[in-house]
XYZ file of N, CA, C and O in Angstrom:
688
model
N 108.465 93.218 114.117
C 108.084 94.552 114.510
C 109.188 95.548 114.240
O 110.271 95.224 113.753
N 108.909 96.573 114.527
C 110.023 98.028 114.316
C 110.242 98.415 115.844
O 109.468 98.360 116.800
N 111.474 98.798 115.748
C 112.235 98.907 116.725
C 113.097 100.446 116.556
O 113.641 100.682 115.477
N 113.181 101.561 117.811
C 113.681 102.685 117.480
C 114.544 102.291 119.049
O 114.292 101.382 119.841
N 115.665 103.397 119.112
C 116.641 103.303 120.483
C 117.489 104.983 120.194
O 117.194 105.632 119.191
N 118.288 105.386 120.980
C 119.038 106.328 120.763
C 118.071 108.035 121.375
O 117.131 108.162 122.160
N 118.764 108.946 120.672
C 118.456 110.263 120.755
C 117.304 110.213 120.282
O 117.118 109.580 119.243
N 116.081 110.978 121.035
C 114.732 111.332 120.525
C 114.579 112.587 120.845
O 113.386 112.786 121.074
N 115.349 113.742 121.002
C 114.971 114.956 121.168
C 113.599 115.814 120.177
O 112.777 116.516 120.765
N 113.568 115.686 119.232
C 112.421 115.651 118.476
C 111.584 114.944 117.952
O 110.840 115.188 117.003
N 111.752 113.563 118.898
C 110.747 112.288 118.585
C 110.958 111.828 117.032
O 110.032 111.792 116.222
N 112.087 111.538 116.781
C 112.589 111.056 116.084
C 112.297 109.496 115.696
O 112.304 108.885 114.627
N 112.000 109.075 117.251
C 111.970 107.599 117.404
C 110.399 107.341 117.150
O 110.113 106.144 117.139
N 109.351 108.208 116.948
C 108.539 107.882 116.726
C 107.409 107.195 118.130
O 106.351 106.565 118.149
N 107.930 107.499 118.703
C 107.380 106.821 119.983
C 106.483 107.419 121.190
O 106.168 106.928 122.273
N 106.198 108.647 120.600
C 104.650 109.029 121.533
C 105.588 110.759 122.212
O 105.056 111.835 122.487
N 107.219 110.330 122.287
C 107.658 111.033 123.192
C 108.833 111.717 122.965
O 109.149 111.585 121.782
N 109.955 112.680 123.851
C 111.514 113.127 123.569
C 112.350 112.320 124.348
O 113.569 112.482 124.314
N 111.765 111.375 125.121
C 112.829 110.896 126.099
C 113.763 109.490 125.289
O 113.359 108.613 124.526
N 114.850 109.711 125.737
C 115.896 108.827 124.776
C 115.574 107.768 125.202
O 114.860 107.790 126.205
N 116.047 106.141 124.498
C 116.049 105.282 124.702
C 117.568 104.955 124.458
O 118.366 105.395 123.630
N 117.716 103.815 125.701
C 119.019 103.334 125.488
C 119.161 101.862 125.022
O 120.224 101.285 124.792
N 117.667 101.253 124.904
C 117.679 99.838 124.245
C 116.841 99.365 123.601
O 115.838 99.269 124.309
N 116.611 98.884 122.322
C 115.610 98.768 121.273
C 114.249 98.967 121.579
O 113.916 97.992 122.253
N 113.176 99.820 121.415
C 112.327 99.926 121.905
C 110.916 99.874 120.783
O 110.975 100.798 119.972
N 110.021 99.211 120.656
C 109.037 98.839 119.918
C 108.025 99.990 119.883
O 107.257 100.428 120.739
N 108.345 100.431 118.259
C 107.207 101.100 117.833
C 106.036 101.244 117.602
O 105.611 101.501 116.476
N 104.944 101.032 119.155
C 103.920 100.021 118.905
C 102.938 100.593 118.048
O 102.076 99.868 117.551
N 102.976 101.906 117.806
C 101.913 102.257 116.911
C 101.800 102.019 115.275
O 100.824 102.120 114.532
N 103.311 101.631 114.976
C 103.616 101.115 113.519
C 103.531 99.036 113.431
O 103.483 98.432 112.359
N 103.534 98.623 114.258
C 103.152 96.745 114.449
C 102.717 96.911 114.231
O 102.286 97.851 114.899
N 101.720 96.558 112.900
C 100.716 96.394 112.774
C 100.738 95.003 111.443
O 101.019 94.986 110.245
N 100.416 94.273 112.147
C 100.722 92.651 110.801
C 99.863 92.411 109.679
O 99.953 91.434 108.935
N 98.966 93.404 109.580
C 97.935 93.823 108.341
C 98.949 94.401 107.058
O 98.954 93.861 105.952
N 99.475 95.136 107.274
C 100.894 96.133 106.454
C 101.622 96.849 107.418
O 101.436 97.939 107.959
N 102.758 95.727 107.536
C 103.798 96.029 108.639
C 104.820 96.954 107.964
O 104.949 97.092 106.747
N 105.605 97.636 109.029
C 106.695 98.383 108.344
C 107.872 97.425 107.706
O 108.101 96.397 108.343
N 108.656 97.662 106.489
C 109.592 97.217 105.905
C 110.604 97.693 105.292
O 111.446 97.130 104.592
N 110.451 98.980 105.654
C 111.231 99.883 105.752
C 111.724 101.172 105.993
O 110.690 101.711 106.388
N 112.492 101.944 106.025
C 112.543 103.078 106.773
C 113.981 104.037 106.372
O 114.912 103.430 105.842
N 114.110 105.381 106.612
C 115.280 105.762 106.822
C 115.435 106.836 108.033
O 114.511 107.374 108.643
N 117.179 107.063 108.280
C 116.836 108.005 109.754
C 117.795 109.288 109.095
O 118.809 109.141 108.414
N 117.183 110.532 109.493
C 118.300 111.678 108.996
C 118.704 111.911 110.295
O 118.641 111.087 111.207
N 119.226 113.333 110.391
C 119.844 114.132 111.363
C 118.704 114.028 112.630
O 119.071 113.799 113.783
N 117.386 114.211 112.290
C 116.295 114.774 113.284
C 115.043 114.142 113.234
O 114.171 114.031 114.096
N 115.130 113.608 111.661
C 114.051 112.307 111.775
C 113.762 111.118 111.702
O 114.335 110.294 112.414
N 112.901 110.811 110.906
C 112.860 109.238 110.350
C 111.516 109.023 109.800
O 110.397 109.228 110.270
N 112.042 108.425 108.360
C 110.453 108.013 107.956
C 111.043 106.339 107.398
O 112.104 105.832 107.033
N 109.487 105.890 107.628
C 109.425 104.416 107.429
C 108.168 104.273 106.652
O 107.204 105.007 106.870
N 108.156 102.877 105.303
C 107.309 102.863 104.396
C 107.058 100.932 104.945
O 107.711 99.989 105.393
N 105.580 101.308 104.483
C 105.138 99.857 104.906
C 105.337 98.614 103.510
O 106.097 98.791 102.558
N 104.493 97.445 103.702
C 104.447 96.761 102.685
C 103.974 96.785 101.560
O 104.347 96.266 100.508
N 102.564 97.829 101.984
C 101.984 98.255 100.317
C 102.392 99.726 99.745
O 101.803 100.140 98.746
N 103.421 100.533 100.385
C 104.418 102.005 100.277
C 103.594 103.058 100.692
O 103.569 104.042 99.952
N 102.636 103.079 102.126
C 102.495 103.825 102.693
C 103.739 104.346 103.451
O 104.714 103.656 103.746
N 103.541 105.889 103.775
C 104.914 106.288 104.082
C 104.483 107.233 105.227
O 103.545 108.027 105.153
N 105.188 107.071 106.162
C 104.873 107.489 107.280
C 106.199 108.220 108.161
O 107.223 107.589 108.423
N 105.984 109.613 108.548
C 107.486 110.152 109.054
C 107.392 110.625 111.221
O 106.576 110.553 112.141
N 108.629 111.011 111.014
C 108.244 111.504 112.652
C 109.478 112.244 112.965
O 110.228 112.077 112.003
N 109.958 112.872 113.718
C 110.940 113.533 114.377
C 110.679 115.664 114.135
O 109.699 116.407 114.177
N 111.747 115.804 113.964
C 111.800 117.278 113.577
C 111.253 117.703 112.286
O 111.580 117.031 111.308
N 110.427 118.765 112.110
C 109.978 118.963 110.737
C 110.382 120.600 110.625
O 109.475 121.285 110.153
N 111.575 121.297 110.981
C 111.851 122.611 110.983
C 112.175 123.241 109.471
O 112.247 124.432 109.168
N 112.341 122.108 108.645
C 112.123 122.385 107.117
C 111.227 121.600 106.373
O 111.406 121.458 105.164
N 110.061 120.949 107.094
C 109.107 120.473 105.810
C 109.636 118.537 105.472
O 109.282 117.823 104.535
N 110.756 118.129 106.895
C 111.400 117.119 105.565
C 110.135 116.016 106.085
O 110.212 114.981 105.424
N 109.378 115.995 106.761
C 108.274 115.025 107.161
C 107.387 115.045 105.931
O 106.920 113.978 105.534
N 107.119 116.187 105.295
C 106.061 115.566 103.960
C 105.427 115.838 104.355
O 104.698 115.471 103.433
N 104.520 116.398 105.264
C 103.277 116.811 105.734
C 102.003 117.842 105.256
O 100.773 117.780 105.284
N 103.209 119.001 104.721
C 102.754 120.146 103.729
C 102.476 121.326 104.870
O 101.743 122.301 104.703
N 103.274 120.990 106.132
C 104.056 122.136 107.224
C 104.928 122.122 107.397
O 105.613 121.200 106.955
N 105.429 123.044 108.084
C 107.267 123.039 108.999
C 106.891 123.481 110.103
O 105.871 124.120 110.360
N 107.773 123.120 110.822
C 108.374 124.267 112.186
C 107.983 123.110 113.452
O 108.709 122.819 114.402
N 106.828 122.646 113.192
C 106.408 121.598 114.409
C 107.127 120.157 114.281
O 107.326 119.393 113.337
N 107.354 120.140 115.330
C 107.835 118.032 115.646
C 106.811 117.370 115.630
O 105.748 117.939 115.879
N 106.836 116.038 115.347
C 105.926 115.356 115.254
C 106.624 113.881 116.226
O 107.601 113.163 116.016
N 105.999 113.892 116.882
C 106.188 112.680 118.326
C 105.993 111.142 117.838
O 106.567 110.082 118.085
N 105.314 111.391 117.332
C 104.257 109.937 116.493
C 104.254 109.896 115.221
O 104.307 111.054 114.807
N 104.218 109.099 114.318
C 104.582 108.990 113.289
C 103.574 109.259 112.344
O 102.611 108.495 112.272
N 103.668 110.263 111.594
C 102.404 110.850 110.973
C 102.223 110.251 108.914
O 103.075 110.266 108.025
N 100.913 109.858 108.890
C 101.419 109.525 107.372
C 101.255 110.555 106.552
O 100.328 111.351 106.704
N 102.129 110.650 105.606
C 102.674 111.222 104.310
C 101.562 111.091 103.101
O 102.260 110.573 102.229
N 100.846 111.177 102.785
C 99.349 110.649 102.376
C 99.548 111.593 100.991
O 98.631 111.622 100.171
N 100.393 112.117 100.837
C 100.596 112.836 99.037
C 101.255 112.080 98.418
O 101.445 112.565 97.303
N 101.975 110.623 98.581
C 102.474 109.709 97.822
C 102.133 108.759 98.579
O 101.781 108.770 99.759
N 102.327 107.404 97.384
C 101.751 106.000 97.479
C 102.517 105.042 97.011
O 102.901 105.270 95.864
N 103.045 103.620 97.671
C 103.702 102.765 96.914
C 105.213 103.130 96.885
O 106.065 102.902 96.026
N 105.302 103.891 98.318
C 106.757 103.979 98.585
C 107.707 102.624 98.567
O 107.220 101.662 99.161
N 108.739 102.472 98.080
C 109.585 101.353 98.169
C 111.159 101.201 98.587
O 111.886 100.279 98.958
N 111.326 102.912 98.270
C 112.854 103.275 98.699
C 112.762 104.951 99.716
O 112.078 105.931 99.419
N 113.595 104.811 100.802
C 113.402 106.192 101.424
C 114.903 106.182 101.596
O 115.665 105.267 101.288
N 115.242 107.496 102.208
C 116.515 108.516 102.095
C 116.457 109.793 103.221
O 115.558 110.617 103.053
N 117.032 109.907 103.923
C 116.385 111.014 104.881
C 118.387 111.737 105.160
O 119.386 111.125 105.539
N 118.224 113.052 104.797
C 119.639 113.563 105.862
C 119.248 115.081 106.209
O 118.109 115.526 106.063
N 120.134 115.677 106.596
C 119.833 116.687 107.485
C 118.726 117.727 106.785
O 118.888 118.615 105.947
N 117.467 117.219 107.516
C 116.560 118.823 106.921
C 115.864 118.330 105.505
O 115.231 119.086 104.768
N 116.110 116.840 105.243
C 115.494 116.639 103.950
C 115.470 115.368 104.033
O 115.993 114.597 104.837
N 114.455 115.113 102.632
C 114.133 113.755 102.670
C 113.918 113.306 101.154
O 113.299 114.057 100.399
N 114.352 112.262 100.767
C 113.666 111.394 99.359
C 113.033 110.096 99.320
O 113.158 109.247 100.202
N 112.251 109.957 98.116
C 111.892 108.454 98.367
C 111.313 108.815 96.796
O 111.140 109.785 96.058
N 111.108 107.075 96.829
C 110.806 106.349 95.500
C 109.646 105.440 95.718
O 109.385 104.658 96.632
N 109.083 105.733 94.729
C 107.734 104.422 94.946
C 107.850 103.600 93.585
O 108.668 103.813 92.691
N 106.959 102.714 93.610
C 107.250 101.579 92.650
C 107.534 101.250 91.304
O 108.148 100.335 90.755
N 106.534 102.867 90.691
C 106.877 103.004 89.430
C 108.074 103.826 88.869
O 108.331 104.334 87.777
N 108.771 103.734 90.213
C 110.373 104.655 89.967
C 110.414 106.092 89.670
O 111.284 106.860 89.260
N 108.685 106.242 90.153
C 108.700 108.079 90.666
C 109.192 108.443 91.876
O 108.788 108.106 92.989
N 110.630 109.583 91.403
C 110.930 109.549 92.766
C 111.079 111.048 93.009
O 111.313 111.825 92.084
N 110.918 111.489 94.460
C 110.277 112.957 95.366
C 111.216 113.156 96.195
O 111.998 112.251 96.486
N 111.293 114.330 96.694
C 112.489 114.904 97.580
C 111.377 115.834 98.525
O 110.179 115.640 98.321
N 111.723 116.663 99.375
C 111.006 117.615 100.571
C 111.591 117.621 101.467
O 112.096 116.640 102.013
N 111.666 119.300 101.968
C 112.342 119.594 103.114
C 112.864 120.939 102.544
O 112.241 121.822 101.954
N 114.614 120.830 102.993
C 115.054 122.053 103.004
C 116.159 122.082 101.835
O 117.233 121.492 101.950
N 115.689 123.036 100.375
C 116.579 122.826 99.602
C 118.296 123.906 99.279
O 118.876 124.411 98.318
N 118.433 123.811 100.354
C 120.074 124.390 100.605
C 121.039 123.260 99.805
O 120.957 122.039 99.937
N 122.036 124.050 98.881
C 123.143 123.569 98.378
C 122.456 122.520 97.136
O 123.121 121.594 96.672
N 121.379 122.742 96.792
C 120.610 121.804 95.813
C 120.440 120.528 96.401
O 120.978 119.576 95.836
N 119.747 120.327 97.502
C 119.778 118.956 98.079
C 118.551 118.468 97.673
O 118.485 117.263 97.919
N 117.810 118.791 97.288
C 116.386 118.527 96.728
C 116.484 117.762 95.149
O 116.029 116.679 94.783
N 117.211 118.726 94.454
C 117.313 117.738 92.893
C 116.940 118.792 92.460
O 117.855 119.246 91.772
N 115.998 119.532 92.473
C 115.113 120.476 91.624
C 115.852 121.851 91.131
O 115.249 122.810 90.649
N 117.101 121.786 91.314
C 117.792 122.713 90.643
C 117.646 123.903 91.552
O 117.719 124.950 90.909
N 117.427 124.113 93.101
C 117.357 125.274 93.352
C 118.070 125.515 94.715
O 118.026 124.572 95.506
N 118.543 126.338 94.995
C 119.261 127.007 96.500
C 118.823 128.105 97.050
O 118.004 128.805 96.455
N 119.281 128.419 98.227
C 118.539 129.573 98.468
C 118.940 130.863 98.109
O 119.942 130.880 97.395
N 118.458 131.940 98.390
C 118.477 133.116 98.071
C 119.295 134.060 99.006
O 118.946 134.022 100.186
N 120.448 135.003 98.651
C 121.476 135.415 99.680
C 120.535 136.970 100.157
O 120.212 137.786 99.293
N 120.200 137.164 101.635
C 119.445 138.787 101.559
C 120.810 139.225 102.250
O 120.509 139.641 103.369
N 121.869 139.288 102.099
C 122.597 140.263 102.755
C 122.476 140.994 103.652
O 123.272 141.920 103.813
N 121.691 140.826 104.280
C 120.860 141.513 105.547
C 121.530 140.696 106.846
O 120.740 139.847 107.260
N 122.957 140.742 107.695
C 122.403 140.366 109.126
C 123.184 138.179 108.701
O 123.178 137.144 109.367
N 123.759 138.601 107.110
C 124.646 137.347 106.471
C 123.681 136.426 106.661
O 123.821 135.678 107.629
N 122.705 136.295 105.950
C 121.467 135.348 105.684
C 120.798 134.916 104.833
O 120.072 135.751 104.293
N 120.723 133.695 104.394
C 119.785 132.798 103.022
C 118.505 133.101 103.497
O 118.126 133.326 104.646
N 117.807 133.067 102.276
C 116.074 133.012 102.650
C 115.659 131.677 101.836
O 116.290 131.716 100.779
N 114.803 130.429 101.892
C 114.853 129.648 100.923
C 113.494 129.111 100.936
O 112.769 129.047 101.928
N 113.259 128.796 99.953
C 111.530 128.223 99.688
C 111.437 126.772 99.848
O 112.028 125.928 99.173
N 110.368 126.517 101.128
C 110.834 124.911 101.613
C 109.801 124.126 100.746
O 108.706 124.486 100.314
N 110.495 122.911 100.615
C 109.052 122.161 99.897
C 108.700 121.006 101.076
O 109.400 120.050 101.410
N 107.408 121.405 101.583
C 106.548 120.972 102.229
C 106.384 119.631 102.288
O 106.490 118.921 103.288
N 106.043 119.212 100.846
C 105.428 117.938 100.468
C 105.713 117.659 98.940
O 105.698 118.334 97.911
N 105.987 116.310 99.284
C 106.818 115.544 98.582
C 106.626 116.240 96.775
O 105.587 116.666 96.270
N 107.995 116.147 96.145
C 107.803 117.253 95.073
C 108.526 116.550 94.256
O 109.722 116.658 94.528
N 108.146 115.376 92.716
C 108.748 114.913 91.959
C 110.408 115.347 91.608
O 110.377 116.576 91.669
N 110.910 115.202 91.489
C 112.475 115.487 91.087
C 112.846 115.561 89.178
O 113.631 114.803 88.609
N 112.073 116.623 88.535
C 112.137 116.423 87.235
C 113.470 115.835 86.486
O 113.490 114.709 85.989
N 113.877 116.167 86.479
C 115.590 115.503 86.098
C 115.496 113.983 86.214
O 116.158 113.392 85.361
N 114.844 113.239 87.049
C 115.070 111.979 86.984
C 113.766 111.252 86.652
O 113.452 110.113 86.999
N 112.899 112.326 85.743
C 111.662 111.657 85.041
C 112.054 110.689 83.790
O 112.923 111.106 83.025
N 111.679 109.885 83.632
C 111.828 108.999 82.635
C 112.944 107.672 82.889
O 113.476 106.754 82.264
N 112.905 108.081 83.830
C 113.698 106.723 84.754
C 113.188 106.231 86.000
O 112.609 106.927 86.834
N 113.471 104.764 86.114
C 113.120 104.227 87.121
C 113.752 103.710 88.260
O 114.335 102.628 88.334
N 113.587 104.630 89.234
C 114.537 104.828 90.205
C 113.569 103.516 91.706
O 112.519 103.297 92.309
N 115.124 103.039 91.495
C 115.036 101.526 92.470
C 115.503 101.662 94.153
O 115.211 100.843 95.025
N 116.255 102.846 94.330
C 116.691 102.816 95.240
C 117.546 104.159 95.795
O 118.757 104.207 95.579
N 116.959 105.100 96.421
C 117.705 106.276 97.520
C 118.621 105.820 98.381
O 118.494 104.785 99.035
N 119.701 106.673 98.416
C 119.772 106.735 99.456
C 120.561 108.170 99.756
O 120.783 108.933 98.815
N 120.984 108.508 101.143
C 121.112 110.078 101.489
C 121.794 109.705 102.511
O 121.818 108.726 103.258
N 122.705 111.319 102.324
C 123.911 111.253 103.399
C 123.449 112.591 104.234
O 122.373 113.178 104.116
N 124.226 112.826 104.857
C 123.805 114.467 105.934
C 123.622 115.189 104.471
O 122.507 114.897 104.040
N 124.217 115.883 103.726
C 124.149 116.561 102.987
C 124.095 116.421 101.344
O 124.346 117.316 100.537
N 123.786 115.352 101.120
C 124.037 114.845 99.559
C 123.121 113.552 99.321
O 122.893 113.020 100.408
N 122.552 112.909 98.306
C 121.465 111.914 97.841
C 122.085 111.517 96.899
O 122.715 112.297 96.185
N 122.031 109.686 96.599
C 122.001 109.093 95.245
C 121.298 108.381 94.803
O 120.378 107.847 95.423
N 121.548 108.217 93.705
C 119.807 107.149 93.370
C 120.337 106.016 92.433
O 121.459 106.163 91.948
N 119.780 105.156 92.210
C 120.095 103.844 91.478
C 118.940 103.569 90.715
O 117.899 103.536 91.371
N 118.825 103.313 89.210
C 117.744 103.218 88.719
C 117.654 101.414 88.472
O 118.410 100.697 89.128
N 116.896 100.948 87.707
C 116.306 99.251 87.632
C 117.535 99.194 86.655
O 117.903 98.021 86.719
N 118.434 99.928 85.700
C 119.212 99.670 84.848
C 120.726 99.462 85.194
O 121.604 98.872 84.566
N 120.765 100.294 86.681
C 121.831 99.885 87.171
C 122.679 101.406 87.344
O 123.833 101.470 87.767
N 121.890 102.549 86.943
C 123.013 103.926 86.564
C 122.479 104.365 87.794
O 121.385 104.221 88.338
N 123.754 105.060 88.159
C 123.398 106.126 89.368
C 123.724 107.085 88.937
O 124.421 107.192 87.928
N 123.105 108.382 89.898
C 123.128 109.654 90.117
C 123.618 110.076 91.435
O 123.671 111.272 91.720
């Protein structure tokens, strides 16, 4: 089974609720021994976890979109699936964003693309107004052109930065 513990202020843990846990606590709505979870990653505020056949499923804070949902601004308590990609196999989650890879080594980013954390070549926009970025969130999960034509085996993500490993062995 899957197991969450720690800080859940934005239901991070996936578990119905905000109240913290201080000792491994079973994610009973993800047990499921039909296509169990097998994997997962945790950022700053969330966490998404991909099952055995790469359904992908997220939960915690979504104040930039990094749940995949194709909203922001709301938390999500319970772990909601990601249903615009399929055959997830690698996930990546850090502050405000998220990546993942599915089998045929298409791999997607979403959330909040400050400092180019997305891949897609973009940052936000300075309005000088009040010393403030304005930035265009991506909602739901959004190929990463730059790393088309490769087959990417494996994410992973730090608070502020992502790398990827393709089947050949090169990273990014």
């Amino acid at each position: 089974g899957i197991f969450g513990w720690g800080r859940n202020d934005n239901g991070e843990l996936g578990l119905g609720d905000t109240d913290n846990r201080y000792n491994p606590t079973p994610i009973g709505k993800l047990n499921n021994a039909v296509d169990p979870i097998i994997g997962g990653a945790c950022g700053d505020k969330h966490s998404l976890l991909f099952t055995k056949t790469g359904a992908l499923y997220a939960c915690g804070s979504n104040e930039f979109g990094q749940l995949g949902t194709g909203q922001s601004g709301s938390n999500n308590v319970n772990p909601s699936p990601v249903s615009t990609v399929s055959g997830i196999v690698t996930a990546g989650a850090g502050r405000g964003f998220s990546v993942v890879a599915n089998k045929a080594g298409t791999c997607y980013s979403f959330g909040l693309p400050k400092d180019g954390l997305l891949g897609h070549g973009s940052d936000g926009k300075y309005l000088g107004v009040g010393n403030k970025w304005e930035y265009s969130l991506e909602t739901r999960p959004r190929e990463i052109e730059a790393l088309v034509g490769f087959q990417i085996a494996k994410v992973s993500c730090g608070s502020l930065h992502t790398i990827a490993l393709d089947v050949e062995g090169r990273v990014w």
